[in-house]
Coordinates of C-alpha atoms and ligand atoms in Angstrom, one line a residue:
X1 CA 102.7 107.1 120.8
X2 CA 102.7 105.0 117.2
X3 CA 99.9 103.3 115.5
X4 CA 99.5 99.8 114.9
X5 CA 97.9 97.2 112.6
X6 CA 95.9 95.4 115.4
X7 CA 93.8 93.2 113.9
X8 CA 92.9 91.7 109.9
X9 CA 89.8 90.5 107.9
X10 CA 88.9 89.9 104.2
X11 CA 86.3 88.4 102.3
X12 CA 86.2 86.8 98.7
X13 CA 83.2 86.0 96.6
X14 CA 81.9 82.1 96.2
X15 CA 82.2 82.1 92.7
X16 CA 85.2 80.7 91.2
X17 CA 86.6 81.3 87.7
X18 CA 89.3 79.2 86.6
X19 CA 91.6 79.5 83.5
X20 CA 89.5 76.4 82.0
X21 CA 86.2 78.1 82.4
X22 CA 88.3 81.3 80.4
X23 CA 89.2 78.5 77.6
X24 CA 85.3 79.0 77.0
X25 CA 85.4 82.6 76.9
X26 CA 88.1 83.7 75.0
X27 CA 91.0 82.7 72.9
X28 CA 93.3 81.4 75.7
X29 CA 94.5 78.2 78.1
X30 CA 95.0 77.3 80.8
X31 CA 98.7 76.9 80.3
X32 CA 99.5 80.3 78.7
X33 CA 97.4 82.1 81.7
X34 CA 99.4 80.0 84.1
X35 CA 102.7 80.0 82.6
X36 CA 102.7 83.8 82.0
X37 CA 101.3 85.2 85.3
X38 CA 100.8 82.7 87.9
X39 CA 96.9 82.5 88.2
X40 CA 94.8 79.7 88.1
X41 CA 91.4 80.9 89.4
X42 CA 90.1 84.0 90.6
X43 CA 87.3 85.1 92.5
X44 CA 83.9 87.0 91.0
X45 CA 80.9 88.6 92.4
X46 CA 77.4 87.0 92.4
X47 CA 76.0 90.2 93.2
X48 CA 78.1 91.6 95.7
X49 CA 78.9 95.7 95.2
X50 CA 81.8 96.9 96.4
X51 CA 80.7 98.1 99.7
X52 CA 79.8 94.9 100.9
X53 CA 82.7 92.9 100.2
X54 CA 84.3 96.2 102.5
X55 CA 81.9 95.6 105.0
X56 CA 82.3 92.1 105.4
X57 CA 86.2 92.3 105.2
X58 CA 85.9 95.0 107.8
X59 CA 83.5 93.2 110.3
X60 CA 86.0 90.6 110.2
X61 CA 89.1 92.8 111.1
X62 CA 86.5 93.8 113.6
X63 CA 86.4 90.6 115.4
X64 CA 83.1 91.4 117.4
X65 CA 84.5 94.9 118.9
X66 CA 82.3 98.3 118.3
X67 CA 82.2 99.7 114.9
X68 CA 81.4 102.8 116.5
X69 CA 84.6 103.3 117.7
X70 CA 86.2 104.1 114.6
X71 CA 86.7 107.7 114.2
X72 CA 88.5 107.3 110.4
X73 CA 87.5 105.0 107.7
X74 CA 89.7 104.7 104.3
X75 CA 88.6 102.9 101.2
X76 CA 91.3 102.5 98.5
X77 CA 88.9 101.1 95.4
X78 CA 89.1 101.9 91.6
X79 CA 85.9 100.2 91.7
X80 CA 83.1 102.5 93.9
X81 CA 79.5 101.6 94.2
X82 CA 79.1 105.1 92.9
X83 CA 80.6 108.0 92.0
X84 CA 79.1 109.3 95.3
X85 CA 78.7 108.5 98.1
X86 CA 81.7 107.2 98.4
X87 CA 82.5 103.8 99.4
X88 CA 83.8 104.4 102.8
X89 CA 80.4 106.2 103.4
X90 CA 78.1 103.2 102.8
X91 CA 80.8 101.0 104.8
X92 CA 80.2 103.2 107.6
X93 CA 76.4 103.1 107.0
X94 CA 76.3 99.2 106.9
X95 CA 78.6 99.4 109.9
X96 CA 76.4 101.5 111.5
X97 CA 78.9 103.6 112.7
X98 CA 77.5 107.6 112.8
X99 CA 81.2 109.0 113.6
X100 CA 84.3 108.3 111.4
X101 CA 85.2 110.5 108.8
X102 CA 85.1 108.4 105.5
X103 CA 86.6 109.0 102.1
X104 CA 87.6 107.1 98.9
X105 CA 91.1 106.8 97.6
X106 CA 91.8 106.3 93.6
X107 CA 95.1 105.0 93.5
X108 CA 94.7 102.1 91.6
X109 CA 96.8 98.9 92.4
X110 CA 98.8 101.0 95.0
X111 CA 95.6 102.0 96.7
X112 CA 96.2 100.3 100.0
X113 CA 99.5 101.9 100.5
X114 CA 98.0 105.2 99.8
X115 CA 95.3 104.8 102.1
X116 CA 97.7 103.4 105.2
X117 CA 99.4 106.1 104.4
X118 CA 96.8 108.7 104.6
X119 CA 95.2 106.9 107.5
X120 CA 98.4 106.7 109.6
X121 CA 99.0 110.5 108.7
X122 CA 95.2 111.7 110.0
X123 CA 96.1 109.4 113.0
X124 CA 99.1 111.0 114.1
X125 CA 98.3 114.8 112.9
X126 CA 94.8 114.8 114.6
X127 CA 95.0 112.0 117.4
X128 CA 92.5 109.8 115.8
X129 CA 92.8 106.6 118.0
X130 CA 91.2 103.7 115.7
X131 CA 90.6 103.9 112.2
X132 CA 89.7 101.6 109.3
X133 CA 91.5 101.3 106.3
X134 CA 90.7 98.8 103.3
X135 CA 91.1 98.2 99.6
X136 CA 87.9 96.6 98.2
X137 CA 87.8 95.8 94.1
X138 CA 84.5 94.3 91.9
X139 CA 87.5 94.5 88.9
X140 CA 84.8 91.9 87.2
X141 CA 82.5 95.0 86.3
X142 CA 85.8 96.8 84.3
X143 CA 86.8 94.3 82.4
X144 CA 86.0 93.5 78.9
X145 CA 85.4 90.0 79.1
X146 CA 86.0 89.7 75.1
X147 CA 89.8 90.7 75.7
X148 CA 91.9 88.0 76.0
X149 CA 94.6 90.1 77.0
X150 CA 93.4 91.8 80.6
X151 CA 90.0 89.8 81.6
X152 CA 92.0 86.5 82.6
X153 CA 94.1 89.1 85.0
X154 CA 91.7 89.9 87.8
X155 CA 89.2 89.0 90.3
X156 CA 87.4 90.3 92.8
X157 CA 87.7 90.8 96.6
X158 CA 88.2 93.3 99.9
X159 CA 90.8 93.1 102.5
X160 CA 90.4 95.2 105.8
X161 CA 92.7 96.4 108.4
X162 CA 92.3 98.2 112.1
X163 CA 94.8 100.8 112.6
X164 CA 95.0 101.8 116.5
X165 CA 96.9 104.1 118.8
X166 CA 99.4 102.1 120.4
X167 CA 102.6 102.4 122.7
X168 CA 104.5 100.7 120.5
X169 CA 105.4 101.9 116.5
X170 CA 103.8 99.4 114.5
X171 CA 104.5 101.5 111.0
X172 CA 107.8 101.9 110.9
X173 CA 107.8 104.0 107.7
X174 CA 106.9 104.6 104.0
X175 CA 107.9 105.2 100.4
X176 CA 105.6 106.7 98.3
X177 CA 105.4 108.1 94.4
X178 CA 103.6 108.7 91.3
X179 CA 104.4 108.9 87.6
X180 CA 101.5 110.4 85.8
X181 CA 103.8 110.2 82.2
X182 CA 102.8 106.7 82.4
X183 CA 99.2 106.8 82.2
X184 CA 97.9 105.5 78.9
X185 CA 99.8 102.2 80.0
X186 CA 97.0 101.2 82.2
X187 CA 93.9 103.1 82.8
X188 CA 90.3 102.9 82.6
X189 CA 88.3 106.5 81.2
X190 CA 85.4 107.1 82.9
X191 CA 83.1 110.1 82.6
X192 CA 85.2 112.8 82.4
X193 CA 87.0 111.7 79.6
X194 CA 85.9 111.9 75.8
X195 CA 86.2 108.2 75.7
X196 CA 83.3 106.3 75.0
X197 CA 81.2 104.1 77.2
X198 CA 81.4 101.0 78.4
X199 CA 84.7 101.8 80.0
X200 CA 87.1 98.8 80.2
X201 CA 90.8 98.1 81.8
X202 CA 93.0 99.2 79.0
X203 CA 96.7 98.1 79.3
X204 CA 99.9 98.0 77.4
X205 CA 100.7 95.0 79.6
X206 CA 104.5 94.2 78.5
X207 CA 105.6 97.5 78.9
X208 CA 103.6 97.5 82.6
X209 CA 105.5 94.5 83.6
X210 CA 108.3 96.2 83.0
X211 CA 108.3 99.2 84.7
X212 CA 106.8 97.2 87.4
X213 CA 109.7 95.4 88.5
X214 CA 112.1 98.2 88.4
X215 CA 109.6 100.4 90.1
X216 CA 108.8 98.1 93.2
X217 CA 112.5 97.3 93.6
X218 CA 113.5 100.7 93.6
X219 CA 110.9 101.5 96.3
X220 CA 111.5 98.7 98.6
X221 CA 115.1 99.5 98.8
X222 CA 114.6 103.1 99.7
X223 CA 112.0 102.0 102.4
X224 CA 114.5 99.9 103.6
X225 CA 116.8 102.5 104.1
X226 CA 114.5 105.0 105.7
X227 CA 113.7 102.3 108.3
X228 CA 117.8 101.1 108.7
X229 CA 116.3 97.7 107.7
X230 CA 118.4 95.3 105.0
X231 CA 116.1 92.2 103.5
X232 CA 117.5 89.6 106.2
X233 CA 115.2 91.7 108.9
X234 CA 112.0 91.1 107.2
X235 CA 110.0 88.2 108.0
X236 CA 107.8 88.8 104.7
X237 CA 107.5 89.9 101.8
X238 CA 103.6 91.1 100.5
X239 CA 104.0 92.4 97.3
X240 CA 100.9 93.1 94.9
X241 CA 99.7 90.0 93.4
X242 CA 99.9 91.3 89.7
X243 CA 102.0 88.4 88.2
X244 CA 104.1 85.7 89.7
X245 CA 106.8 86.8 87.5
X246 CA 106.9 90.0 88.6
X247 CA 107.0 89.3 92.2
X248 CA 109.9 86.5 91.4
X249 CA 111.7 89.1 89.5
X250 CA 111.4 91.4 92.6
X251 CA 112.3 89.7 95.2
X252 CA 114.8 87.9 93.6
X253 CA 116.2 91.4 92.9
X254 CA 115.9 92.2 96.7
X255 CA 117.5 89.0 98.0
X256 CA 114.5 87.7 99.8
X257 CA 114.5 84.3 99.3
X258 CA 111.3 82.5 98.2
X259 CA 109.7 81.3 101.7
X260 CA 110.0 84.7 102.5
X261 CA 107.6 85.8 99.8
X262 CA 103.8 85.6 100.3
X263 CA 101.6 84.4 97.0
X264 CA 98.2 84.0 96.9
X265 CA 97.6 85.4 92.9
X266 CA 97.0 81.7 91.7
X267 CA 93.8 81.4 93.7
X268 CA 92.8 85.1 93.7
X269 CA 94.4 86.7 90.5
X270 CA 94.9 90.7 90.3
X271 CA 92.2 92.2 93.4
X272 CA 93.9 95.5 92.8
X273 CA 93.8 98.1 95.8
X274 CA 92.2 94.6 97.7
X275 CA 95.8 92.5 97.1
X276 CA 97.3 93.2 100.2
X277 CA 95.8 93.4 102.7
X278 CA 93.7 90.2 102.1
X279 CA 97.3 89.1 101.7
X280 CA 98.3 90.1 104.9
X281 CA 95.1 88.7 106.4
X282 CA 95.8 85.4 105.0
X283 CA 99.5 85.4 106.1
X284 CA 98.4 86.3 109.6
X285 CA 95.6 83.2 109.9
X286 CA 98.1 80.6 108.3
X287 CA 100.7 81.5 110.6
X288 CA 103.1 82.7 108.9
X289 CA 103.4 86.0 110.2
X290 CA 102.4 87.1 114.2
X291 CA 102.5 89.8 116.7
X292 CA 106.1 91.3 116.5
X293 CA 107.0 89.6 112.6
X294 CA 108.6 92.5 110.4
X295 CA 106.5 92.9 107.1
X296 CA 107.3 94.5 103.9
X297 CA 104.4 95.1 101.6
X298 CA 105.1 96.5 97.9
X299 CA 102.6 97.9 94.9
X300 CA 102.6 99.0 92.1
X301 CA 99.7 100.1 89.8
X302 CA 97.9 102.8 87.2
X303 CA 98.8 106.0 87.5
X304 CA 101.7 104.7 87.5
X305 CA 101.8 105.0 91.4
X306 CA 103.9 103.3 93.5
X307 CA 104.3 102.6 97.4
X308 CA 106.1 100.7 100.1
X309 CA 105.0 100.0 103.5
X310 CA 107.2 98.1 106.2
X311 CA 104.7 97.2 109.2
X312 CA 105.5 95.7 112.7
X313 CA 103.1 93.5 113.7
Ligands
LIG1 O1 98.3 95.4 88.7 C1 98.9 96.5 88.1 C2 99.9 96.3 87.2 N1 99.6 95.3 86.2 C3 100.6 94.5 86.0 O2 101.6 94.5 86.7 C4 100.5 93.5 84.8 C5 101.8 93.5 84.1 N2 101.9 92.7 82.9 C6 101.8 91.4 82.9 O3 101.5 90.7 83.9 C7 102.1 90.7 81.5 O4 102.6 91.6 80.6 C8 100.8 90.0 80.9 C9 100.5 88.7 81.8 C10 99.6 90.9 80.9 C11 101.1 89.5 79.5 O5 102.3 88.6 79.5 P1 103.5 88.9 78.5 O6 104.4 87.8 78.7 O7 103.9 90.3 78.7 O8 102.7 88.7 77.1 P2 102.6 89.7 75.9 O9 101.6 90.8 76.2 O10 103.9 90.1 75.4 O11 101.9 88.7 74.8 C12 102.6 87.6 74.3 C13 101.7 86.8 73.3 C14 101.0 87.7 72.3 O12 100.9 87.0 71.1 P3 102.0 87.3 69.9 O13 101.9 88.8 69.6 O14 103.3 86.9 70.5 O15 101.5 86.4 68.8 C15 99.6 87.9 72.8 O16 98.6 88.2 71.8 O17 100.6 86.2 74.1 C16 99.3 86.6 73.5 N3 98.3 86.6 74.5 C17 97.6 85.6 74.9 N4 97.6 84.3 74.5 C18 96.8 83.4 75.1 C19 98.0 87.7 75.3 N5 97.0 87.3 76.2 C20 96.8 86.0 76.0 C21 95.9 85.1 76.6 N6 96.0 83.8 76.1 N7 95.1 85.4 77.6

């Protein structure tokens, strides 16, 4: 038996922020934001926690079936209602599901990976049959919004997938890793720390973009490999909408030519853990991917952590 990705949903706040409303803000333009990473508006919460943008992604990837058929439900957020419960609990509340198991997962940008990663794992260890898995940010709360330097970066969102038991393999592998030596680059204290409150995104942002690149190449080749893949067999590239640059620079780097590449950063900016798989849900309802399409997602994030993904639809 494998375990599939059988069905999609996301959900984006109303509210849009573009780079000329951030003229207002802060000390920037529209033409350095868009120049340097790509974005042009992103998307922020009127009111909307965390746990609801998960639901609503979720009931979408749902598409009318039971919720209480899930057995597992994965949240990949840097950005929890609470400390606890966790996030996957109150999605399972507001699903009113009274069965899955439900946990968070703090992996920063790479959440997502880590969480279909986890998910496919419990699947196949403990014959789960459907699970939940979903990356849900409110990155609009962490932000300082006087620093010109991360606040123009990210936006807010929650991106859902089912995971089922199926005949065919629809996960055809994994690369996974984790630098912790990098992680005064990008972090964000919280109460364990001796930091002071409020906490805020803190990033050495050059020196990110760097590692980036060389860190998601690396990755995506050796997932290629551990699937016998090469770049001509994938039908798209999802990589972590971070910067436009970065995502250039990698698939460039990959030989995946650029109609092979999915980008949604300029409406959407950074979403974090919630990048990819509203990317993939987007993909799917435009068309450009469909049952049986060969899909390589990428990310990178704090921590640093790292992980690659190559999917069967
Ligand atoms: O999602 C997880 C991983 N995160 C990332 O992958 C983010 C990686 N990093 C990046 O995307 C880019 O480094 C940034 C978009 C954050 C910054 O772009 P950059 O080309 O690396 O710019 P920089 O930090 O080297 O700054 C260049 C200049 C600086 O001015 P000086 O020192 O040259 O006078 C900054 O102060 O741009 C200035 N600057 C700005 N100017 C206008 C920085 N932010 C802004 C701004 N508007 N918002």
């Amino acid at each position: 038996m494998g375990i599939k990705i059988v069905s999609t949903g996301s959900y984006v706040p109303d509210r849009v922020l573009t780079n000329f409303d951030l003229e207002k803000i802060v000390d920037t333009s529209d033409e350095w934001i868009t120049t340097r990473t790509g974005i042009r508006e992103r998307r922020i919460s009127e009111g909307e926690t965390t746990s609801d943008m998960a639901t609503e992604a979720s009931l979408k990837a749902l598409k009318g079936k039971n919720p209480d058929e899930i057995e597992l439900i994965v949240v990949a957020t840097a950005t929890p209602d609470a400390f606890f419960p966790s996030t996957a609990c109150k999605v399972q509340s507001k699903l009113e599901n009274r069965k899955a198991v439900a946990f968070d997962i703090s992996a920063a940008c790479t959440g997502f990976i880590y969480a279909l990663y986890t998910a496919d794992s419990i699947m196949r260890s403990k014959g789960i049959k459907k699970a939940l898995v979903i990356g849900a940010e409110r990155f609009s709360k962490i932000v300082n919004w006087k620093d010109r330097t991360t606040c123009i970066l990210f936006g807010d969102g929650a991106g859902a997938v089912v995971l089922k038991e199926s005949e065919e393999e629809g996960i055809l592998g994994f690369d996974l890793g984790a630098d912790g030596s990098f992680g005064n680059l990008l972090y964000v204290p919280s109460v364990g720390s001796n930091e002071e409150y409020p906490f805020y995104v803190r990033m050495r942002g050059n020196e990110v973009f760097k590692v980036a690149v060389r860190t998601m190449v690396e990755s995506a080749k050796r997932v290629l490999e551990k699937t016998s893949l090469s770049p001509k067999d994938i039908d798209l590239l999802i990589p972590h909408q971070a910067n436009v640059r970065i995502i250039n620079a990698v698939a460039e780097r990959l030989g995946i030519e650029a109609s092979k590449v999915f980008v949604n950063l300029d409406r959407y900016g950074n979403t974090s853990a919630a990048s990819i798989p509203i990317a993939l849900d987007e993909a799917l309802r435009k068309g450009l991917v469909r049952e049986g399409s060969t899909v390589l997602m990428v990310a990178f994030g704090g921590g640093f952590t790292w992980g690659s993904c190559v999917v069967r639809l």
